Short mmCIF file of C-alpha atoms and ligand atoms in Angstrom, two decimals:
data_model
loop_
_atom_site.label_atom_id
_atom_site.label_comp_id
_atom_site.label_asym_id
_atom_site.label_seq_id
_atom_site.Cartn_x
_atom_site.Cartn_y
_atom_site.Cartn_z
CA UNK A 1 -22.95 -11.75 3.73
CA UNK A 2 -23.87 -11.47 0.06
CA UNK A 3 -25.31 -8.05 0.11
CA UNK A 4 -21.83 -7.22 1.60
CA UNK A 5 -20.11 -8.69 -0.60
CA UNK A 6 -22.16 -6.68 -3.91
CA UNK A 7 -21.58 -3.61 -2.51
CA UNK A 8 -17.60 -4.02 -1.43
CA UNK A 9 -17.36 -4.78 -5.11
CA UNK A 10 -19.00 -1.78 -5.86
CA UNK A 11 -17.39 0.69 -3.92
CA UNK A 12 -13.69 -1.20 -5.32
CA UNK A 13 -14.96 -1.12 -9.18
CA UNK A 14 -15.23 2.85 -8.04
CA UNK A 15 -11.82 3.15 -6.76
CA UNK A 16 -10.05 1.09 -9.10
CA UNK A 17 -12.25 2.80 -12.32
CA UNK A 18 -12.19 -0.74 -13.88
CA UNK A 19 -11.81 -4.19 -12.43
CA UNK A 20 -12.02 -6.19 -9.40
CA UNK A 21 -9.14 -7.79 -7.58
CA UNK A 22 -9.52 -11.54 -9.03
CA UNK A 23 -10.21 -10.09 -12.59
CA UNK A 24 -7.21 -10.77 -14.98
CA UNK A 25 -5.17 -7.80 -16.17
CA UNK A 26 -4.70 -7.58 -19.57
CA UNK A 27 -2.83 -3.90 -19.56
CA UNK A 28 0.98 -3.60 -20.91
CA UNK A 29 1.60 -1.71 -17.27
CA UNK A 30 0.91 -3.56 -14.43
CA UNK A 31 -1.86 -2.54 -12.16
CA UNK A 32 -0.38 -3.81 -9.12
CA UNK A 33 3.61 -4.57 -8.28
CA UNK A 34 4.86 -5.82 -5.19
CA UNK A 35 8.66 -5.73 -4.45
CA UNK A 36 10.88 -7.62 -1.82
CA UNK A 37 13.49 -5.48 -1.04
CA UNK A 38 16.32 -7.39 -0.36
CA UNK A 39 20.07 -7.23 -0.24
CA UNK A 40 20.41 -3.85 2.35
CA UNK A 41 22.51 -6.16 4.76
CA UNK A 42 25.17 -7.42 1.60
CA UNK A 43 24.82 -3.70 0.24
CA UNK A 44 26.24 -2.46 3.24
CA UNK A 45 28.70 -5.37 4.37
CA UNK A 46 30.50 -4.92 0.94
CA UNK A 47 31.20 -1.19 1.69
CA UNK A 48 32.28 -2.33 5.17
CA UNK A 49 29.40 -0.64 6.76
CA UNK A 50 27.02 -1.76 10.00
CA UNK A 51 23.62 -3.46 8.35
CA UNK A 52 21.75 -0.58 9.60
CA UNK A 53 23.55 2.06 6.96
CA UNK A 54 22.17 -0.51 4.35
CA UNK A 55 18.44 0.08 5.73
CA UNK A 56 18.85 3.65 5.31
CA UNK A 57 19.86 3.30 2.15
CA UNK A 58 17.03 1.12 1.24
CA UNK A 59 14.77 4.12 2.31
CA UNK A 60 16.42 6.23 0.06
CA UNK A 61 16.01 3.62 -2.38
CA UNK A 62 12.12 3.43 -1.91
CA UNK A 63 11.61 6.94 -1.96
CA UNK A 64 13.14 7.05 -5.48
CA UNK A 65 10.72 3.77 -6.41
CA UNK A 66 8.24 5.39 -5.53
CA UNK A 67 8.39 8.53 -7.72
CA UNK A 68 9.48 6.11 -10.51
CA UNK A 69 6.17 3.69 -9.88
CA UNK A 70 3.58 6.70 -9.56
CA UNK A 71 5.45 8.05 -13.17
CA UNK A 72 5.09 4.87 -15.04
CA UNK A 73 1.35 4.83 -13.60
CA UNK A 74 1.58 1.97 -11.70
CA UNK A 75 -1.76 1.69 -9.74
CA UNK A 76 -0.85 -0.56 -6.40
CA UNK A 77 2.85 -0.46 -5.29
CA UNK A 78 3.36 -3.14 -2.04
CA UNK A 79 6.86 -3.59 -0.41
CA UNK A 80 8.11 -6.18 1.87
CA UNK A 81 9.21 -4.08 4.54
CA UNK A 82 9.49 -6.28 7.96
CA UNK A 83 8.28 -10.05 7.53
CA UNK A 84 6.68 -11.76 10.84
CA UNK A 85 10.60 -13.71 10.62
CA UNK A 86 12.36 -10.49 10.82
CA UNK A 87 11.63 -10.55 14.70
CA UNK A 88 14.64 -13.18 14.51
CA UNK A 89 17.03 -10.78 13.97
CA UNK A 90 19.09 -9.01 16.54
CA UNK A 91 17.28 -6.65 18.52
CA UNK A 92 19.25 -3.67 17.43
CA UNK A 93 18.40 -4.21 13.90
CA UNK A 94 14.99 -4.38 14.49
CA UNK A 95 14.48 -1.70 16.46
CA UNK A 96 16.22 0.24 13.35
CA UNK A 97 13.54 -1.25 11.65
CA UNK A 98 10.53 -0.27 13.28
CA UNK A 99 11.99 3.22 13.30
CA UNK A 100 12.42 3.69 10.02
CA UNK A 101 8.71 3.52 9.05
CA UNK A 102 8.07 6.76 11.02
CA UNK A 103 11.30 8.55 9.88
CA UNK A 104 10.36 7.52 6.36
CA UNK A 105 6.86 8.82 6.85
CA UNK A 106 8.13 12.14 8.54
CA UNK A 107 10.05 13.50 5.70
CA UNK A 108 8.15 11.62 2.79
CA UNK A 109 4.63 12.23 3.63
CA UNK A 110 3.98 15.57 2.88
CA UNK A 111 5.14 14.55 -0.72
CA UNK A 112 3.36 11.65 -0.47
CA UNK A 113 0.19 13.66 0.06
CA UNK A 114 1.21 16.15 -2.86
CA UNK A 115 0.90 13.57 -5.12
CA UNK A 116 -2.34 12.05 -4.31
CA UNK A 117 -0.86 9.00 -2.99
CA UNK A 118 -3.04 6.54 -0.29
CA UNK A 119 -0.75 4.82 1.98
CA UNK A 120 -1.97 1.16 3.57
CA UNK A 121 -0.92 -1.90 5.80
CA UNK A 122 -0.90 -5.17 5.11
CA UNK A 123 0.20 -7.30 8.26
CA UNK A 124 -0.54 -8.07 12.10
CA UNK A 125 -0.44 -4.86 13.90
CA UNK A 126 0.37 -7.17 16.73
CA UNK A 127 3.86 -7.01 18.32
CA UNK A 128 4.57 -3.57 16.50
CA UNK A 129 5.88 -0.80 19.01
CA UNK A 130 3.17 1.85 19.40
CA UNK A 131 5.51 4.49 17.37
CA UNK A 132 5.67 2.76 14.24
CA UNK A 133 2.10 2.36 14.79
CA UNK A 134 0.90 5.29 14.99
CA UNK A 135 3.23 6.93 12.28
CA UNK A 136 1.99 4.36 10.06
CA UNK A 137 -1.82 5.03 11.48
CA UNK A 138 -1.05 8.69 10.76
CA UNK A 139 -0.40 8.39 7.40
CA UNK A 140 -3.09 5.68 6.44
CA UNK A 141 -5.45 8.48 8.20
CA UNK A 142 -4.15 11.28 6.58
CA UNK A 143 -4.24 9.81 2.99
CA UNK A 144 -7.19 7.83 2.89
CA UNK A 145 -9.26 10.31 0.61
CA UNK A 146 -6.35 10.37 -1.93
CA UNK A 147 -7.03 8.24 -5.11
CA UNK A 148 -3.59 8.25 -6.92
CA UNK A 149 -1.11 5.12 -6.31
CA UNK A 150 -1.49 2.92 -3.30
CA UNK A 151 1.39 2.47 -1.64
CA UNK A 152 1.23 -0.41 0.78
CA UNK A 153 3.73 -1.74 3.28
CA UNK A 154 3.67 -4.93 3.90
CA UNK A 155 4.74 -5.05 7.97
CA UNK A 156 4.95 -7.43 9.78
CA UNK A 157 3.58 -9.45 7.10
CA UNK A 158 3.62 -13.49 6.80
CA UNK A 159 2.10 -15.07 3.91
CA UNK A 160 0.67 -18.22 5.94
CA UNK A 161 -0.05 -15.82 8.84
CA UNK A 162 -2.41 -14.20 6.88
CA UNK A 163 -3.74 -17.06 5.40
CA UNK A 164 -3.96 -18.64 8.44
CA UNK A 165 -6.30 -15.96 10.07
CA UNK A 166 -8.30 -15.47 7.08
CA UNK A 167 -9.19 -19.57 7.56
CA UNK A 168 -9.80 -18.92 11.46
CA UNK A 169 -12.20 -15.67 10.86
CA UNK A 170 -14.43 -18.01 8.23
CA UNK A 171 -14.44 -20.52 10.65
CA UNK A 172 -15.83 -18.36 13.00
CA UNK A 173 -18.76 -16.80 10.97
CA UNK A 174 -19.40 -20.93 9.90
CA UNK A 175 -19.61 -21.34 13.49
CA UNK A 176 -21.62 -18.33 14.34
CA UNK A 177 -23.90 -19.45 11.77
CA UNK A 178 -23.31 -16.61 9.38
CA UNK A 179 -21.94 -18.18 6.58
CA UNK A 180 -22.31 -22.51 5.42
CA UNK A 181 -19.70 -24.37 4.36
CA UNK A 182 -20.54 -24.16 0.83
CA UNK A 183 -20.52 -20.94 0.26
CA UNK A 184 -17.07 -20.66 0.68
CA UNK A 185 -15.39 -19.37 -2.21
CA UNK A 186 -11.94 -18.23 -3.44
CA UNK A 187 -13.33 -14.84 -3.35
CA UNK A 188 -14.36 -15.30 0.76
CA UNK A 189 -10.82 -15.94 1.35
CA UNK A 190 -9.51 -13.47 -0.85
CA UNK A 191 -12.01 -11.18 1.12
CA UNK A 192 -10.63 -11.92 4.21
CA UNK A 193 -6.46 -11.20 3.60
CA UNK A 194 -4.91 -7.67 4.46
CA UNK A 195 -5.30 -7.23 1.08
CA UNK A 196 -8.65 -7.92 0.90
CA UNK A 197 -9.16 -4.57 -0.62
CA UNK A 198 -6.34 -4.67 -3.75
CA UNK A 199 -6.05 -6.28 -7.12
CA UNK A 200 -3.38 -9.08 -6.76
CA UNK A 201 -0.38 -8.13 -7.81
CA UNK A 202 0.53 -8.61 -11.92
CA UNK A 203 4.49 -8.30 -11.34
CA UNK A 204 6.98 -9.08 -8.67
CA UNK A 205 10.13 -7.82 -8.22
CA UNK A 206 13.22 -9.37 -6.56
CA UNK A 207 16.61 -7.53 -6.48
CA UNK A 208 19.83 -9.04 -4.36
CA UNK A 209 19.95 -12.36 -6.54
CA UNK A 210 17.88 -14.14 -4.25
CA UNK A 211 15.26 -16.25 -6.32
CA UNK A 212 12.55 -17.12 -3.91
CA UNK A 213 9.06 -16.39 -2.31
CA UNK A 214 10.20 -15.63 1.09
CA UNK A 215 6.47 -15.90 1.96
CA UNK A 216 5.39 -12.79 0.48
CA UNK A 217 1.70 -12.79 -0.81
CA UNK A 218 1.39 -16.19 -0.97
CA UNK A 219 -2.20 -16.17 -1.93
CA UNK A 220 -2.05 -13.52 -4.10
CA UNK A 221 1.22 -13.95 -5.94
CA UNK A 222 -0.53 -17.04 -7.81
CA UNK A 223 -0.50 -15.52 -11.12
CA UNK A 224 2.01 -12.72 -10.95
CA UNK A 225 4.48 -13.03 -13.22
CA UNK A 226 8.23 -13.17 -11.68
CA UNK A 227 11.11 -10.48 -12.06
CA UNK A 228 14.73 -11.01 -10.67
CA UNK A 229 17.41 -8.49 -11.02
CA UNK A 230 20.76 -9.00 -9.75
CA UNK A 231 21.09 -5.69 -8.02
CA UNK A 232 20.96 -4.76 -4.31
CA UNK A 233 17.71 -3.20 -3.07
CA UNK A 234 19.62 0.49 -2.44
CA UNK A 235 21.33 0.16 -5.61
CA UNK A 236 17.71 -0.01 -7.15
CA UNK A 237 16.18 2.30 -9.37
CA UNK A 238 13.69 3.89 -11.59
CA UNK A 239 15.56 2.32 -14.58
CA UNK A 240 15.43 -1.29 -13.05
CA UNK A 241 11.27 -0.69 -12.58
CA UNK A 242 11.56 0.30 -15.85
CA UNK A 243 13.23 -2.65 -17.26
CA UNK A 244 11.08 -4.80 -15.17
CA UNK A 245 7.25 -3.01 -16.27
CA UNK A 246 9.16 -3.76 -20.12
CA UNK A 247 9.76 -6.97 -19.44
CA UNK A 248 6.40 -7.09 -17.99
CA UNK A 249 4.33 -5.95 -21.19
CA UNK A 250 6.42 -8.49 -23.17
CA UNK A 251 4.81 -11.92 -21.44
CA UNK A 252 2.32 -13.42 -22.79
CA UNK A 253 -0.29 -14.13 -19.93
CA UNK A 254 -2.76 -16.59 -20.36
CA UNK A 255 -4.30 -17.14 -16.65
CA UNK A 256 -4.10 -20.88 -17.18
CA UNK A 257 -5.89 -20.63 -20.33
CA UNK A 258 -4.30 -20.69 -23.89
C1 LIG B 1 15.91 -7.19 3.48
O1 LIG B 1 17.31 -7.02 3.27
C2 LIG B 1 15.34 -5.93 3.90
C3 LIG B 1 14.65 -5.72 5.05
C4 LIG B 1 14.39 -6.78 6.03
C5 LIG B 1 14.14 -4.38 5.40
C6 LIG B 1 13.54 -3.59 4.29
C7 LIG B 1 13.53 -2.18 4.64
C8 LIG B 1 13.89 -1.18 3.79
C9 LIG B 1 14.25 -1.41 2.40
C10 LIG B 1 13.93 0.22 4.25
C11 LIG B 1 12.71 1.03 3.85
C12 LIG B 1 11.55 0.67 4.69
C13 LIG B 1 10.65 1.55 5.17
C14 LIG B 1 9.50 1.02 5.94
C15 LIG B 1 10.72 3.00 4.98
P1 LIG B 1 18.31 -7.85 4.19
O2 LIG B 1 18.59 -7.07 5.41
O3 LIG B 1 17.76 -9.21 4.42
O4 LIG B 1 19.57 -7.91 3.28
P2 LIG B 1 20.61 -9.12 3.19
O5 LIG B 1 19.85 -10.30 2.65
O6 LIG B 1 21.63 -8.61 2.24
O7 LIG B 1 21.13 -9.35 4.57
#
């Protein structure tokens, strides 16, 4: 287990050319954002449109965040893009949903590509139609060599999901005999989230007014600092990141400490 452990580390101080995922960031840009993207339903309802035409737009609204994020040379870019509650909604809208991961991927990915970008998942693969599947499979594939931004979807993604099978998998090595109780760390669990891989995220952003959690990152949001901008997700853009990595390099982050 330990000897794992060393050389994940290793092979993660390599990608990320500095620092490991629990080690504070001390950088005016933020290594890692994560973004809900909310408000595509209220976006579209105030221009009398169906909720899907707000979806769209939210695509078109990523694709420009993206550009904007890989300028400002942000390292780790996740958005919330289908929480394990978004199975609640009607099934119309989320088959819309699950499609738009491979019609985003089928026009953006050759860009993505271009520009070095390395596309990941963070969520249960389980319940997701084979076609978003293997569009998002295809591109994780296809751009796992690249070592620009990460761009990481969170899909079908629950915050106490994930925490919940990272506590069942340790468990099962204690069990197995692989691992005692007291060598459980914050790092095993942080090991053993679909982000196991990542720095945790420096900066969240919120647009749509909405001033809550949603249970996004749970785990890792513990020290990220907080941004809320009263615009709806398609309405979102380079400027707002902007505004938000300013904002950003203005706190004052102490980790706890003074
Ligand atoms: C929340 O807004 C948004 C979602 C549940 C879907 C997010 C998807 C996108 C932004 C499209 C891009 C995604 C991919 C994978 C290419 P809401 O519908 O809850 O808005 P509301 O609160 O105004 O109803």
């Amino acid at each position: 287990m330990r000897l794992e452990v060393d050389s994940l580390s290793f092979s993660l101080k390599r990608f990320f050319n500095k620092k490991l995922p629990q080690e504070k960031n001390n950088s005016k840009i933020p290594r890692h954002v994560a973004i809900i993207m909310d408000g595509n339903g209220r976006w579209a309802a105030k221009r009398g449109l169906p909720r899907t035409a707000g979806h769209h737009a939210g695509m078109v609204a990523l694709r420009r965040t993206i550009r904007a994020a890989n300028k400002l040379g942000i390292a780790v870019l996740t958005v919330y893009a289908f929480s394990t509650e978004n199975w609640n909604r009607p099934q119309a809208e989320v088959d819309f949903l699950m499609r738009l991961p491979s019609e985003f991927l089928r026009t953006d990915l050759p860009e993505l590509r271009a520009k070095n970008v390395r596309v990941m998942m963070s969520g249960s693969r389980e319940g997701l139609p084979e076609y978003t599947l293997a569009a998002v499979d295809e591109a994780i594939a296809s751009t796992a060599g690249n070592t620009g931004m990460v761009l990481n979807f969170a899909l079908n993604y629950g915050g106490r999901a994930e925490i919940l099978q990272a506590v069942r998998r340790i468990a099962q090595a204690v069990a197995e005999g692989q691992l005692q109780v007291e060598e459980i760390t914050e790092q095993t669990l942080q090991q053993h989230l679909y982000t196991a891989e990542l720095p945790d995220p420096d900066l969240l952003i919120r647009p749509s007014g909405e001033v809550r959690l949603s249970n996004f990152l749970l785990w890792q949001l513990a020290y990220a600092e907080l941004w809320f901008v009263d615009v709806y997700w398609p309405d979102f853009n380079g400027e707002h990141l902007q505004a938000a990595v300013e904002a950003y390099g203005r706190r004052d982050r102490r980790f706890g400490g003074l």
